[in-house]
Amino acid sequence: MSLLQAGRFVVMLQGRHAGKKAVVLAAYPEGTEDRKFPYAIVMGIEKYPKKVTKDMPTEVLVKKTQVKLFVKAVNFNHVMLTRHNVKDEDFFKKISVEKVVSALKDAPAKKALLTEYAAVLRQKYLNNKMAWFFKPLQF
């Protein structure tokens, strides 16, 4: 029984996404045939939304609330668990793990998938859901 399960928020520790927050979409504690180590498929925020104010024009507000995502398979050793979980039961209805796993092998499909899911997460940000996830770490 691993603590690293789908819906758990993690912080990336290694690589170019170090210090970024991510959510576990699928965990494979025993590994698979192509990856023989324990790993998880994570989706995280590469570029966080900027601060907005009431008096900003709509065009500026749209630009500042954009979210850029990353999806990758990462070794359990390279993520740090947090106490936070996805409490939104609607989250995994909109984000399909099977689509993400298949898109990891195909670059154009991955890019299309990331733009689709960025729109979903942008709506969650605008509705003030999962607020902790959309703030960069302070360190």
Tab-separated table of C-alpha atoms in Angstrom:
chain	number	residue	atom	x	y	z
A	1	MET	CA	0.000	0.000	0.000
A	2	SER	CA	1.709	3.117	-1.248
A	3	LEU	CA	0.889	6.632	-0.120
A	4	LEU	CA	1.520	7.810	-3.654
A	5	GLN	CA	-1.914	7.259	-5.205
A	6	ALA	CA	-4.007	8.974	-7.851
A	7	GLY	CA	-5.244	12.364	-6.702
A	8	ARG	CA	-2.327	13.127	-4.370
A	9	PHE	CA	-0.465	16.403	-4.853
A	10	VAL	CA	3.320	16.135	-5.020
A	11	VAL	CA	6.273	18.478	-5.435
A	12	MET	CA	8.820	17.651	-8.117
A	13	LEU	CA	12.358	17.360	-6.729
A	14	GLN	CA	14.571	16.738	-9.762
A	15	GLY	CA	14.942	18.024	-13.299
A	16	ARG	CA	13.678	21.142	-14.974
A	17	HIS	CA	10.359	20.932	-13.147
A	18	ALA	CA	12.010	20.862	-9.710
A	19	GLY	CA	9.987	22.871	-7.204
A	20	LYS	CA	6.803	22.671	-9.280
A	21	LYS	CA	3.571	21.201	-7.975
A	22	ALA	CA	1.936	18.247	-9.689
A	23	VAL	CA	-0.944	15.847	-9.183
A	24	VAL	CA	-0.542	12.085	-9.480
A	25	LEU	CA	-2.768	10.677	-12.218
A	26	ALA	CA	-1.637	7.056	-11.936
A	27	ALA	CA	0.891	5.230	-9.755
A	28	TYR	CA	2.760	2.018	-10.554
A	29	PRO	CA	4.545	0.922	-7.329
A	30	GLU	CA	5.800	-2.313	-8.907
A	31	GLY	CA	6.776	-0.749	-12.227
A	32	THR	CA	5.780	-2.053	-15.660
A	33	GLU	CA	7.477	-3.923	-18.494
A	34	ASP	CA	8.861	-0.795	-20.133
A	35	ARG	CA	9.777	0.897	-16.817
A	36	LYS	CA	11.049	-1.577	-14.250
A	37	PHE	CA	11.061	0.861	-11.333
A	38	PRO	CA	8.268	2.356	-9.220
A	39	TYR	CA	6.933	5.419	-10.987
A	40	ALA	CA	3.928	7.685	-11.300
A	41	ILE	CA	2.311	9.571	-14.158
A	42	VAL	CA	2.037	13.176	-12.968
A	43	MET	CA	0.514	16.321	-14.409
A	44	GLY	CA	1.828	19.593	-13.076
A	45	ILE	CA	1.929	23.301	-13.675
A	46	GLU	CA	4.953	24.486	-15.619
A	47	LYS	CA	3.846	28.128	-15.742
A	48	TYR	CA	1.606	29.386	-12.944
A	49	PRO	CA	-1.132	32.003	-13.473
A	50	LYS	CA	-0.168	35.567	-12.587
A	51	LYS	CA	-1.855	37.882	-10.114
A	52	VAL	CA	-4.901	39.739	-11.438
A	53	THR	CA	-6.896	42.707	-10.177
A	54	LYS	CA	-10.461	43.917	-10.729
A	55	ASP	CA	-9.560	46.895	-12.891
A	56	MET	CA	-7.565	44.918	-15.488
A	57	PRO	CA	-8.974	44.755	-19.011
A	58	THR	CA	-10.443	41.425	-20.100
A	59	GLU	CA	-7.656	40.727	-22.610
A	60	VAL	CA	-4.990	41.152	-19.942
A	61	LEU	CA	-6.976	39.041	-17.489
A	62	VAL	CA	-7.276	36.198	-20.021
A	63	LYS	CA	-3.553	36.323	-20.757
A	64	LYS	CA	-2.534	36.385	-17.095
A	65	THR	CA	-4.761	33.469	-16.107
A	66	GLN	CA	-3.287	31.086	-18.683
A	67	VAL	CA	-1.810	27.876	-17.289
A	68	LYS	CA	0.947	25.837	-18.933
A	69	LEU	CA	1.085	22.152	-17.977
A	70	PHE	CA	3.523	19.280	-18.119
A	71	VAL	CA	2.859	15.550	-18.059
A	72	LYS	CA	5.546	12.992	-17.375
A	73	ALA	CA	6.358	9.639	-15.873
A	74	VAL	CA	8.563	10.186	-12.843
A	75	ASN	CA	10.366	7.872	-10.431
A	76	PHE	CA	8.957	7.781	-6.894
A	77	ASN	CA	12.361	8.964	-5.625
A	78	HIS	CA	12.023	12.260	-7.491
A	79	VAL	CA	8.760	13.480	-5.968
A	80	MET	CA	7.838	14.611	-2.474
A	81	LEU	CA	4.395	13.816	-1.116
A	82	THR	CA	2.245	16.574	0.304
A	83	ARG	CA	-0.709	16.367	2.647
A	84	HIS	CA	-3.036	17.686	-0.054
A	85	ASN	CA	-5.393	15.570	-2.165
A	86	VAL	CA	-7.723	16.415	-5.029
A	87	LYS	CA	-11.055	16.929	-3.313
A	88	ASP	CA	-12.877	17.721	-6.550
A	89	GLU	CA	-14.659	14.518	-7.582
A	90	ASP	CA	-15.196	16.054	-11.032
A	91	PHE	CA	-11.424	16.191	-11.687
A	92	PHE	CA	-10.902	12.610	-12.847
A	93	LYS	CA	-14.079	12.681	-14.947
A	94	LYS	CA	-12.596	15.444	-17.096
A	95	ILE	CA	-9.030	14.117	-17.140
A	96	SER	CA	-8.651	10.643	-18.604
A	97	VAL	CA	-5.633	8.692	-17.361
A	98	GLU	CA	-5.735	6.318	-20.344
A	99	LYS	CA	-5.506	9.246	-22.773
A	100	VAL	CA	-2.546	10.676	-20.864
A	101	VAL	CA	-0.658	7.367	-20.802
A	102	SER	CA	-1.133	6.874	-24.544
A	103	ALA	CA	-0.207	10.520	-25.277
A	104	LEU	CA	3.140	10.168	-23.467
A	105	LYS	CA	4.410	8.163	-26.443
A	106	ASP	CA	3.101	10.543	-29.134
A	107	ALA	CA	4.341	14.170	-29.101
A	108	PRO	CA	1.552	15.811	-31.183
A	109	ALA	CA	-1.126	14.011	-29.175
A	110	LYS	CA	0.571	15.076	-25.938
A	111	LYS	CA	0.609	18.723	-27.021
A	112	ALA	CA	-3.092	18.647	-27.940
A	113	LEU	CA	-3.925	16.918	-24.672
A	114	LEU	CA	-2.006	19.498	-22.629
A	115	THR	CA	-3.852	22.407	-24.246
A	116	GLU	CA	-7.185	20.674	-23.636
A	117	TYR	CA	-6.399	20.002	-19.973
A	118	ALA	CA	-4.931	23.489	-19.500
A	119	ALA	CA	-8.374	24.884	-20.337
A	120	VAL	CA	-9.959	22.556	-17.763
A	121	LEU	CA	-7.498	23.613	-15.061
A	122	ARG	CA	-7.857	27.286	-15.997
A	123	GLN	CA	-11.599	26.987	-15.287
A	124	LYS	CA	-10.809	25.416	-11.913
A	125	TYR	CA	-8.470	28.334	-11.179
A	126	LEU	CA	-11.113	30.902	-12.149
A	127	ASN	CA	-13.703	29.117	-9.982
A	128	ASN	CA	-11.220	29.161	-7.077
A	129	LYS	CA	-10.996	25.361	-6.834
A	130	MET	CA	-7.737	23.718	-5.703
A	131	ALA	CA	-6.289	27.128	-4.761
A	132	TRP	CA	-3.121	25.686	-3.190
A	133	PHE	CA	-2.205	23.990	-6.463
A	134	PHE	CA	-2.147	27.244	-8.440
A	135	LYS	CA	0.285	29.137	-6.194
A	136	PRO	CA	4.025	28.651	-6.752
A	137	LEU	CA	6.104	27.372	-3.865
A	138	GLN	CA	7.824	30.017	-1.793
A	139	PHE	CA	11.403	28.983	-1.094
